[in-house]
Amino acid sequence: MKSATQSALVFPETLSPATQALLDRADALCTRQGARLTQQRREILGLILSVNAPVGAYDLLEQMKTPDRRPAPPTVYRALDFLLEHGLIHRIERLSAFVPCTHLLHDDHAAGCNHDHDQDSICLHTAQFLICRSCKSVIEITNPSILDAVRTTCREQGFVIQSSSIEIEGLCAHCAAHRKTPAHQH
Amino acid sequence: MKSATQSALVFPETLSPATQALLDRADALCTRQGARLTQQRREILGLILSVNAPVGAYDLLEQMKTPDRRPAPPTVYRALDFLLEHGLIHRIERLSAFVPCTHLLHDDHAAGCNHDHDQDSICLHTAQFLICRSCKSVIEITNPSILDAVRTTCREQGFVIQSSSIEIEGLCAHCAAHRKTPAHQH
DNA sequence: AAAGGTATGTTATATTATCACATAAGCTGA
DNA sequence: TCAGCTTATGTGATAATATAACATACCTTT
Ligand SMILES: [Zn+2]
Ligand SMILES: [Zn+2]
Ligand SMILES: [Zn+2]
Ligand SMILES: [Zn+2]
C-alpha cells in the first residue's frame, strides 16, 4: 500500500446515494446477524465503498481525521475486523488492503450466509481476486470450478478448510489489451 | 508471525548433511541461472531449510546475530528477494513468512524452469499452500486441477496472470484427526 | 590496475498492526 | 429508573514488518 501521505486514492466529499443504499443494506444484513453497524463502522465501510480501489488501513485513518478528531489505528482496525467478520469487506493479503465484498453490491448474498462450512469455521464465502498491477483494480470473482478443485484437493489430503485466499496478480483485460508489445523482444 | 523475541522456532546448532546437500543443489541451480548463491544467501536459505515451519524475516535476523555481527533488516530482505526470484523459497502472504520450495527438495525442478509463462512474468511455479492453524505446518502442493481452473477462468476474463497466491488455512489431516469433536454440538 | 556491475553494510525511516487500560454507550433485568 | 453487564470506542505506547538512501566492499572483465 502506498503511504497515506502520498496515496493516490481519492475519496469523494460526500457519499453518493448509491453508496448510502449499500450502507443501508449492510446495516440490514448486520441487524439480521444480531450485530450493530455503528456510526463508526458505517463511516469506514462507506469510505471503502466509495473508492474504486483497495484501501489501506492508514488511508482510512487519514481520511477520518478532522480538526476535532484524530482517530488512532485501533479505531480503524477494530472496525475492519468487524466488517471482515460480517462478510462486508475482504482483505487482499498481497496489498495489505481492503475491498468491499461485491456480494454486498448484488442480491445473492443479501439473504445471509448459505454456504456450507462446518461449525468452527467462519463463512468461507470463498472468493478469488484478480489484482491488476497496471490500474490497481481488484476484481472479485467466485468461480465454482476453482472452488471445486480446491475443495476436492483438500478433501483428498484430509485437510479441513477454514478459510482461504486466492489472489491472482497480473493485468486486467483492459490493461492487457492496451499494453504495448515491447519492440525489442526478439 | 510471532515476535522474534518470543518465537517458538528452534534452529539447530549446525546444519544437517541433508540440508547441506540441498544447499549444494540450490547452488548448482543458481549457477545454472547465472546467479550466485553467496555465503550470506546460502546461510539464510540454510536457516529456512533447517526449520520445519514458516520463518519470519526477523526470526532470521535474530538467528544471524553473533557478538561480532549485527545484521540489519535489509541484509535479510535482500537475500529473501534473491531466493524468491530464483524459486528457492516461497512467501506465505498470510503469515508474512517464508518456506523453502519443496521442489528444491525433489528432482522435478532441478533442471530449471520449464513452466509456460510469458516474457514479462516471473516463473509462476504456481503452488498452493495448506496452512495448519494447529501445528503451524505449511504443505506445498501443486495441483493441476486447481491450476487449470485458475488459468481457464483468467483466460475467460482476459486476465493475464503474472503471479498468484493460493493459500488455504485450516487443519492438516493429522491435526483434524486428533481434534476432539465438541460434545455440545447438536 | 581501472572500470563497471553486483553484493553488502549502515543508518534512518516508513508502513502495518496490536496491546493495555481507561472511558463511554447500549442493553437487561430488577 | 437504575445497577450491572456487555459491547464499543478513546488513547498512548509499542510491536512487527519492510524499504529508502547512501557508503563501502567485492568480483569480473578488460
Ligand atoms: Zn465477497
Ligand atoms: Zn488494469
Ligand atoms: Zn515451490
Ligand atoms: Zn496440523
Short mmCIF file of C-alpha atoms (C1' of nucleotides) and ligand atoms in Angstrom, two decimals:
data_model
loop_
_atom_site.label_atom_id
_atom_site.label_comp_id
_atom_site.label_asym_id
_atom_site.label_seq_id
_atom_site.Cartn_x
_atom_site.Cartn_y
_atom_site.Cartn_z
CA MET A 1 0.00 0.00 0.00
CA LYS A 2 1.22 3.45 -0.77
CA SER A 3 1.94 5.71 2.13
CA ALA A 4 -1.11 7.57 3.28
CA THR A 5 0.63 10.87 2.67
CA GLN A 6 1.32 10.13 -0.97
CA SER A 7 -1.61 7.85 -1.60
CA ALA A 8 -3.24 8.20 -4.98
CA LEU A 9 -6.63 7.37 -3.51
CA VAL A 10 -9.32 9.97 -3.96
CA PHE A 11 -12.23 9.96 -1.58
CA PRO A 12 -15.35 11.86 -2.59
CA GLU A 13 -16.53 14.77 -0.46
CA THR A 14 -19.81 13.09 0.32
CA LEU A 15 -21.22 9.65 -0.18
CA SER A 16 -23.33 9.03 -3.24
CA PRO A 17 -26.95 7.91 -2.85
CA ALA A 18 -25.92 4.56 -4.31
CA THR A 19 -23.35 4.13 -1.56
CA GLN A 20 -25.87 5.18 1.05
CA ALA A 21 -28.20 2.50 -0.25
CA LEU A 22 -25.44 -0.09 0.06
CA LEU A 23 -24.76 1.03 3.59
CA ASP A 24 -28.42 0.64 4.43
CA ARG A 25 -28.31 -2.83 3.01
CA ALA A 26 -25.21 -3.61 5.03
CA ASP A 27 -26.98 -2.30 8.09
CA ALA A 28 -29.92 -4.62 7.48
CA LEU A 29 -27.52 -7.54 6.97
CA CYS A 30 -25.84 -6.82 10.30
CA THR A 31 -29.12 -6.47 12.15
CA ARG A 32 -30.19 -9.82 10.78
CA GLN A 33 -26.98 -11.27 12.21
CA GLY A 34 -27.58 -9.64 15.58
CA ALA A 35 -24.73 -7.22 15.04
CA ARG A 36 -24.66 -3.44 15.03
CA LEU A 37 -23.33 -1.41 12.14
CA THR A 38 -22.43 1.53 14.34
CA GLN A 39 -21.85 5.00 13.01
CA GLN A 40 -18.14 4.49 13.00
CA ARG A 41 -18.27 1.16 11.23
CA ARG A 42 -20.69 2.64 8.77
CA GLU A 43 -18.35 5.50 8.09
CA ILE A 44 -15.44 3.21 7.42
CA LEU A 45 -17.44 0.90 5.21
CA GLY A 46 -18.66 4.00 3.39
CA LEU A 47 -15.12 5.10 2.70
CA ILE A 48 -14.16 1.68 1.41
CA LEU A 49 -17.23 1.58 -0.80
CA SER A 50 -16.65 5.00 -2.25
CA VAL A 51 -13.17 4.36 -3.59
CA ASN A 52 -12.72 2.23 -6.64
CA ALA A 53 -9.57 0.63 -5.37
CA PRO A 54 -8.22 -1.35 -2.46
CA VAL A 55 -7.81 0.85 0.61
CA GLY A 56 -5.19 0.58 3.31
CA ALA A 57 -5.99 0.97 6.99
CA TYR A 58 -3.92 4.11 7.23
CA ASP A 59 -5.62 5.62 4.19
CA LEU A 60 -8.85 5.26 6.10
CA LEU A 61 -7.32 6.66 9.22
CA GLU A 62 -6.07 9.68 7.31
CA GLN A 63 -9.40 10.22 5.70
CA MET A 64 -11.24 10.14 9.02
CA LYS A 65 -9.18 12.91 10.51
CA THR A 66 -10.79 16.26 11.19
CA PRO A 67 -9.63 19.21 13.30
CA ASP A 68 -11.76 17.79 16.12
CA ARG A 69 -10.92 14.17 15.74
CA ARG A 70 -7.68 12.27 15.41
CA PRO A 71 -8.62 8.61 15.46
CA ALA A 72 -5.88 6.14 16.36
CA PRO A 73 -5.09 2.91 14.47
CA PRO A 74 -7.10 0.61 16.75
CA THR A 75 -10.24 2.51 15.81
CA VAL A 76 -9.79 1.58 12.18
CA TYR A 77 -8.56 -1.94 12.77
CA ARG A 78 -11.45 -2.76 15.05
CA ALA A 79 -13.94 -1.59 12.50
CA LEU A 80 -12.15 -3.52 9.78
CA ASP A 81 -12.24 -6.66 11.90
CA PHE A 82 -15.95 -6.24 12.35
CA LEU A 83 -16.56 -5.70 8.65
CA LEU A 84 -14.42 -8.72 7.79
CA GLU A 85 -16.20 -10.93 10.30
CA HIS A 86 -19.54 -9.98 8.89
CA GLY A 87 -18.51 -10.54 5.29
CA LEU A 88 -18.88 -6.94 4.23
CA ILE A 89 -15.30 -6.49 3.09
CA HIS A 90 -12.34 -8.63 2.10
CA ARG A 91 -8.71 -8.27 2.91
CA ILE A 92 -6.30 -8.54 0.00
CA GLU A 93 -3.24 -10.14 1.57
CA ARG A 94 -0.86 -9.13 -1.17
CA LEU A 95 -1.75 -5.48 -0.76
CA SER A 96 -2.48 -5.32 2.96
CA ALA A 97 -5.60 -3.54 1.82
CA PHE A 98 -9.34 -3.91 1.84
CA VAL A 99 -12.11 -4.01 -0.73
CA PRO A 100 -15.87 -4.21 -0.33
CA CYS A 101 -17.40 -7.63 -0.86
CA THR A 102 -19.09 -7.50 -4.22
CA HIS A 103 -21.88 -9.61 -2.83
CA LEU A 104 -22.91 -6.60 -0.87
CA LEU A 105 -23.43 -4.88 -4.19
CA HIS A 106 -25.66 -7.60 -5.58
CA ASP A 107 -28.58 -9.61 -4.42
CA ASP A 108 -27.07 -13.02 -3.98
CA HIS A 109 -25.71 -12.53 -0.51
CA ALA A 110 -28.40 -10.29 0.90
CA ALA A 111 -30.24 -13.24 2.36
CA GLY A 112 -27.34 -14.14 4.61
CA CYS A 113 -24.85 -16.92 4.63
CA ASN A 114 -25.94 -20.08 2.92
CA HIS A 115 -22.62 -21.62 2.13
CA ASP A 116 -21.71 -24.98 3.54
CA HIS A 117 -18.99 -24.96 6.12
CA ASP A 118 -18.62 -26.56 9.46
CA GLN A 119 -19.32 -25.10 12.84
CA ASP A 120 -15.83 -23.90 13.75
CA SER A 121 -15.07 -22.18 10.52
CA ILE A 122 -16.17 -18.77 9.56
CA CYS A 123 -18.27 -18.38 6.47
CA LEU A 124 -15.78 -19.00 3.73
CA HIS A 125 -17.66 -17.10 1.09
CA THR A 126 -14.65 -18.22 -0.85
CA ALA A 127 -13.88 -15.67 -3.49
CA GLN A 128 -10.94 -15.14 -5.77
CA PHE A 129 -9.32 -11.83 -6.55
CA LEU A 130 -7.79 -10.65 -9.79
CA ILE A 131 -5.40 -7.83 -9.00
CA CYS A 132 -4.29 -5.61 -11.86
CA ARG A 133 -0.78 -4.28 -11.44
CA SER A 134 -1.34 -1.60 -14.01
CA CYS A 135 -4.63 0.04 -12.99
CA LYS A 136 -4.68 -1.26 -9.41
CA SER A 137 -8.20 -2.60 -9.77
CA VAL A 138 -9.28 -5.68 -7.88
CA ILE A 139 -11.96 -7.87 -9.37
CA GLU A 140 -13.72 -10.30 -7.07
CA ILE A 141 -14.88 -13.48 -8.71
CA THR A 142 -16.49 -16.61 -7.35
CA ASN A 143 -15.69 -19.39 -9.70
CA PRO A 144 -17.18 -22.77 -8.85
CA SER A 145 -14.58 -24.72 -10.78
CA ILE A 146 -11.72 -23.16 -8.82
CA LEU A 147 -13.60 -23.75 -5.62
CA ASP A 148 -14.37 -27.35 -6.51
CA ALA A 149 -10.77 -28.02 -7.39
CA VAL A 150 -9.59 -26.58 -4.09
CA ARG A 151 -12.20 -28.46 -2.05
CA THR A 152 -11.54 -31.73 -3.81
CA THR A 153 -7.82 -31.44 -3.35
CA CYS A 154 -8.16 -30.63 0.32
CA ARG A 155 -10.58 -33.46 0.87
CA GLU A 156 -8.13 -35.86 -0.75
CA GLN A 157 -5.41 -34.61 1.57
CA GLY A 158 -7.68 -34.78 4.60
CA PHE A 159 -7.17 -31.06 5.08
CA VAL A 160 -10.05 -29.20 6.72
CA ILE A 161 -10.52 -25.79 5.16
CA GLN A 162 -11.28 -22.92 7.49
CA SER A 163 -10.52 -20.01 5.21
CA SER A 164 -8.61 -19.28 2.08
CA SER A 165 -7.02 -16.60 -0.03
CA ILE A 166 -6.81 -16.93 -3.76
CA GLU A 167 -5.15 -13.91 -5.26
CA ILE A 168 -4.02 -13.62 -8.85
CA GLU A 169 -1.84 -10.70 -9.84
CA GLY A 170 -1.34 -9.59 -13.41
CA LEU A 171 -3.05 -7.42 -15.98
CA CYS A 172 -6.79 -6.99 -16.26
CA ALA A 173 -8.35 -7.44 -19.68
CA HIS A 174 -8.38 -3.72 -20.32
CA CYS A 175 -4.79 -3.10 -19.36
CA ALA A 176 -3.57 -6.20 -21.16
CA ALA A 177 -5.24 -5.01 -24.36
CA HIS A 178 -3.63 -1.60 -24.11
CA ARG A 179 -0.21 -2.82 -23.25
CA LYS A 180 2.37 -2.17 -25.95
CA THR A 181 4.30 -5.21 -27.01
CA PRO A 182 7.95 -4.48 -26.27
CA ALA A 183 9.57 -3.71 -29.63
CA HIS A 184 12.91 -5.23 -28.81
CA GLN A 185 11.64 -8.60 -27.73
CA HIS A 186 13.44 -10.93 -30.14
CA MET B 1 4.47 -14.19 12.74
CA LYS B 2 5.35 -14.38 16.35
CA SER B 3 7.76 -11.79 17.60
CA ALA B 4 11.35 -12.81 17.21
CA THR B 5 11.89 -12.50 20.92
CA GLN B 6 9.16 -14.97 21.77
CA SER B 7 9.33 -17.07 18.64
CA ALA B 8 8.77 -20.78 19.13
CA LEU B 9 11.12 -21.53 16.26
CA VAL B 10 14.07 -23.71 17.05
CA PHE B 11 17.09 -23.54 14.83
CA PRO B 12 19.61 -26.38 15.05
CA GLU B 13 23.15 -25.65 16.12
CA THR B 14 24.59 -26.83 12.84
CA LEU B 15 23.15 -27.77 9.51
CA SER B 16 22.47 -31.42 8.85
CA PRO B 17 24.23 -33.16 5.98
CA ALA B 18 20.86 -33.41 4.25
CA THR B 19 20.46 -29.64 4.42
CA GLN B 20 23.99 -29.18 3.16
CA ALA B 21 23.15 -31.36 0.21
CA LEU B 22 20.10 -29.24 -0.54
CA LEU B 23 22.20 -26.11 -0.35
CA ASP B 24 24.64 -27.61 -2.81
CA ARG B 25 21.78 -28.36 -5.11
CA ALA B 26 20.47 -24.82 -4.73
CA ASP B 27 23.94 -23.56 -5.51
CA ALA B 28 24.05 -25.60 -8.69
CA LEU B 29 20.60 -24.30 -9.66
CA CYS B 30 21.73 -20.72 -9.21
CA THR B 31 24.90 -21.25 -11.16
CA ARG B 32 22.88 -22.67 -14.00
CA GLN B 33 20.81 -19.49 -13.92
CA GLY B 34 23.88 -17.31 -13.93
CA ALA B 35 23.30 -16.25 -10.36
CA ARG B 36 25.46 -16.55 -7.31
CA LEU B 37 24.34 -18.23 -4.12
CA THR B 38 26.68 -16.21 -1.95
CA GLN B 39 27.69 -17.21 1.53
CA GLN B 40 25.10 -14.95 3.04
CA ARG B 41 22.28 -16.16 0.83
CA ARG B 42 23.33 -19.70 1.49
CA GLU B 43 23.28 -19.07 5.21
CA ILE B 44 19.76 -17.68 5.08
CA LEU B 45 18.48 -20.44 2.86
CA GLY B 46 20.10 -22.90 5.24
CA LEU B 47 18.22 -21.42 8.17
CA ILE B 48 14.93 -21.60 6.30
CA LEU B 49 15.60 -25.18 5.30
CA SER B 50 16.52 -26.29 8.76
CA VAL B 51 13.30 -25.22 10.45
CA ASN B 52 10.19 -27.23 9.89
CA ALA B 53 7.97 -24.18 9.88
CA PRO B 54 7.47 -20.88 8.11
CA VAL B 55 10.14 -18.38 9.19
CA GLY B 56 9.77 -14.63 9.51
CA ALA B 57 12.41 -12.20 8.30
CA TYR B 58 13.13 -11.04 11.82
CA ASP B 59 13.48 -14.61 13.06
CA LEU B 60 16.25 -15.00 10.52
CA LEU B 61 17.77 -11.70 11.50
CA GLU B 62 17.79 -12.74 15.13
CA GLN B 63 19.33 -16.07 14.33
CA MET B 64 22.14 -14.50 12.32
CA LYS B 65 23.31 -12.31 15.15
CA THR B 66 26.63 -13.04 16.80
CA PRO B 67 28.77 -10.92 19.12
CA ASP B 68 30.69 -9.80 16.03
CA ARG B 69 27.84 -9.29 13.68
CA ARG B 70 24.54 -7.45 13.94
CA PRO B 71 22.95 -7.66 10.51
CA ALA B 72 20.27 -5.10 9.70
CA PRO B 73 16.91 -5.86 8.08
CA PRO B 74 17.99 -5.05 4.51
CA THR B 75 20.54 -7.82 4.70
CA VAL B 76 17.83 -10.37 5.27
CA TYR B 77 15.28 -8.86 2.91
CA ARG B 78 17.77 -8.68 0.07
CA ALA B 79 18.67 -12.32 0.48
CA LEU B 80 14.99 -13.26 0.69
CA ASP B 81 14.30 -11.35 -2.51
CA PHE B 82 17.07 -13.22 -4.23
CA LEU B 83 15.82 -16.59 -3.02
CA LEU B 84 12.27 -15.74 -4.07
CA GLU B 85 13.37 -14.60 -7.51
CA HIS B 86 15.24 -17.81 -8.06
CA GLY B 87 12.40 -20.02 -6.90
CA LEU B 88 14.20 -21.40 -3.88
CA ILE B 89 11.67 -20.21 -1.33
CA HIS B 90 8.08 -19.05 -1.21
CA ARG B 91 6.48 -16.25 0.74
CA ILE B 92 3.33 -17.13 2.65
CA GLU B 93 1.33 -13.93 2.50
CA ARG B 94 -0.97 -14.81 5.33
CA LEU B 95 1.95 -15.33 7.67
CA SER B 96 4.43 -12.79 6.32
CA ALA B 97 6.81 -15.70 6.45
CA PHE B 98 8.88 -17.88 4.21
CA VAL B 99 9.19 -21.57 3.46
CA PRO B 100 11.58 -23.48 1.23
CA CYS B 101 10.22 -24.51 -2.14
CA THR B 102 9.59 -28.22 -1.93
CA HIS B 103 10.76 -28.55 -5.49
CA LEU B 104 14.21 -27.88 -4.19
CA LEU B 105 13.81 -31.00 -2.11
CA HIS B 106 12.85 -33.16 -5.05
CA ASP B 107 14.07 -33.78 -8.53
CA ASP B 108 11.36 -32.22 -10.61
CA HIS B 109 12.63 -28.66 -10.52
CA ALA B 110 16.32 -29.34 -10.53
CA ALA B 111 16.51 -28.95 -14.29
CA GLY B 112 15.32 -25.36 -14.15
CA CYS B 113 12.16 -23.61 -15.05
CA ASN B 114 10.12 -25.34 -17.67
CA HIS B 115 6.72 -23.86 -16.96
CA ASP B 116 4.95 -21.86 -19.61
CA HIS B 117 4.61 -18.18 -18.91
CA ASP B 118 5.24 -15.11 -20.97
CA GLN B 119 8.29 -12.93 -21.05
CA ASP B 120 7.24 -10.28 -18.55
CA SER B 121 6.08 -12.60 -15.87
CA ILE B 122 8.29 -14.35 -13.45
CA CYS B 123 8.20 -18.09 -13.31
CA LEU B 124 4.88 -18.83 -11.76
CA HIS B 125 5.79 -22.22 -10.43
CA THR B 126 2.28 -21.89 -9.20
CA ALA B 127 1.93 -23.77 -5.98
CA GLN B 128 -0.75 -23.90 -3.35
CA PHE B 129 -0.19 -23.87 0.36
CA LEU B 130 -2.11 -25.67 3.05
CA ILE B 131 -1.51 -23.89 6.32
CA CYS B 132 -2.37 -25.71 9.52
CA ARG B 133 -3.53 -23.43 12.30
CA SER B 134 -2.92 -26.08 14.89
CA CYS B 135 0.59 -27.35 14.22
CA LYS B 136 1.72 -24.39 12.07
CA SER B 137 2.89 -26.64 9.29
CA VAL B 138 2.73 -25.46 5.70
CA ILE B 139 2.30 -28.05 2.98
CA GLU B 140 3.14 -27.04 -0.56
CA ILE B 141 1.12 -28.74 -3.21
CA THR B 142 0.97 -28.31 -6.95
CA ASN B 143 -2.39 -29.47 -8.09
CA PRO B 144 -3.01 -29.36 -11.82
CA SER B 145 -6.77 -29.19 -11.46
CA ILE B 146 -6.60 -26.06 -9.31
CA LEU B 147 -4.12 -24.55 -11.69
CA ASP B 148 -6.23 -25.40 -14.71
CA ALA B 149 -9.31 -23.92 -13.11
CA VAL B 150 -7.46 -20.70 -12.33
CA ARG B 151 -5.91 -20.44 -15.77
CA THR B 152 -9.16 -21.17 -17.54
CA THR B 153 -11.04 -18.62 -15.50
CA CYS B 154 -8.43 -15.95 -16.11
CA ARG B 155 -8.35 -16.69 -19.81
CA GLU B 156 -12.11 -16.33 -19.97
CA GLN B 157 -11.83 -12.97 -18.24
CA GLY B 158 -8.97 -11.85 -20.43
CA PHE B 159 -6.82 -11.53 -17.35
CA VAL B 160 -3.07 -12.08 -17.84
CA ILE B 161 -1.58 -13.92 -14.89
CA GLN B 162 1.80 -12.78 -13.67
CA SER B 163 1.84 -14.41 -10.28
CA SER B 164 -0.54 -15.86 -7.77
CA SER B 165 -1.02 -16.86 -4.18
CA ILE B 166 -3.30 -19.69 -3.25
CA GLU B 167 -3.30 -20.18 0.49
CA ILE B 168 -5.69 -22.42 2.37
CA GLU B 169 -5.83 -22.19 6.13
CA GLY B 170 -7.33 -24.85 8.33
CA LEU B 171 -6.36 -28.12 9.91
CA CYS B 172 -3.94 -30.60 8.39
CA ALA B 173 -5.02 -34.22 8.22
CA HIS B 174 -3.13 -35.09 11.36
CA CYS B 175 -4.49 -32.26 13.45
CA ALA B 176 -8.01 -32.71 12.12
CA ALA B 177 -7.93 -36.38 13.13
CA HIS B 178 -6.79 -35.57 16.65
CA ARG B 179 -9.19 -32.75 17.18
CA LYS B 180 -11.89 -33.54 19.71
CA THR B 181 -15.38 -33.19 18.38
CA PRO B 182 -17.13 -30.61 20.54
CA ALA B 183 -19.50 -32.55 22.80
CA HIS B 184 -22.26 -29.99 22.74
CA GLN B 185 -22.55 -29.67 19.00
CA HIS B 186 -26.18 -30.65 18.42
"C1'" DA C 1 45.13 -1.52 -12.28
"C1'" DA C 2 40.84 0.61 -13.84
"C1'" DA C 3 36.16 0.26 -14.59
"C1'" DG C 4 31.66 -1.44 -14.02
"C1'" DG C 5 28.42 -4.30 -12.14
"C1'" DT C 6 26.94 -6.89 -8.12
"C1'" DA C 7 26.63 -7.54 -3.23
"C1'" DT C 8 26.78 -5.97 1.44
"C1'" DG C 9 26.96 -2.61 5.47
"C1'" DT C 10 24.70 1.01 7.92
"C1'" DT C 11 21.53 4.47 9.47
"C1'" DA C 12 17.27 6.00 9.37
"C1'" DT C 13 12.55 5.73 8.48
"C1'" DA C 14 8.13 4.02 6.51
"C1'" DT C 15 4.28 1.05 6.87
"C1'" DT C 16 1.25 -2.11 9.02
"C1'" DA C 17 -0.72 -3.93 13.26
"C1'" DT C 18 -1.53 -4.89 18.23
"C1'" DC C 19 -1.52 -4.30 23.46
"C1'" DA C 20 -3.19 -2.46 27.58
"C1'" DC C 21 -6.01 0.19 30.01
"C1'" DA C 22 -9.49 3.87 30.51
"C1'" DT C 23 -13.99 5.69 29.24
"C1'" DA C 24 -18.44 5.66 27.12
"C1'" DA C 25 -22.54 3.82 25.21
"C1'" DG C 26 -26.14 0.38 24.77
"C1'" DC C 27 -28.80 -3.34 26.76
"C1'" DT C 28 -31.14 -6.19 30.52
"C1'" DG C 29 -33.46 -7.22 34.30
"C1'" DA C 30 -34.71 -5.77 38.97
"C1'" DT D 1 -35.06 4.26 36.80
"C1'" DC D 2 -31.01 2.44 37.76
"C1'" DA D 3 -27.43 -1.05 38.81
"C1'" DG D 4 -24.86 -4.26 36.41
"C1'" DC D 5 -23.32 -6.32 32.33
"C1'" DT D 6 -21.70 -6.35 27.62
"C1'" DT D 7 -20.18 -4.08 23.74
"C1'" DA D 8 -17.91 -0.29 21.58
"C1'" DT D 9 -14.65 3.47 21.48
"C1'" DG D 10 -10.66 6.56 23.02
"C1'" DT D 11 -5.85 6.89 23.90
"C1'" DG D 12 -0.94 6.24 24.36
"C1'" DA D 13 2.52 3.28 23.70
"C1'" DT D 14 4.75 -0.15 21.18
"C1'" DA D 15 5.41 -4.27 18.22
"C1'" DA D 16 6.23 -6.30 13.79
"C1'" DT D 17 7.22 -5.96 9.04
"C1'" DA D 18 9.52 -3.63 5.25
"C1'" DT D 19 12.05 -0.11 2.46
"C1'" DA D 20 14.98 4.17 1.25
"C1'" DA D 21 19.26 6.14 0.69
"C1'" DC D 22 23.85 6.19 0.53
"C1'" DA D 23 28.53 4.29 1.56
"C1'" DT D 24 31.70 0.52 1.07
"C1'" DA D 25 33.40 -3.84 -0.46
"C1'" DC D 26 33.81 -7.46 -3.65
"C1'" DC D 27 34.13 -9.70 -8.21
"C1'" DT D 28 34.83 -9.86 -13.04
"C1'" DT D 29 36.39 -8.15 -17.27
"C1'" DT D 30 39.29 -5.52 -19.82
ZN ZN E 1 -17.16 -11.30 -1.35
ZN ZN E 2 -5.95 -2.97 -15.19
ZN ZN E 3 7.63 -24.40 -4.83
ZN ZN E 4 -1.52 -29.61 11.74
#
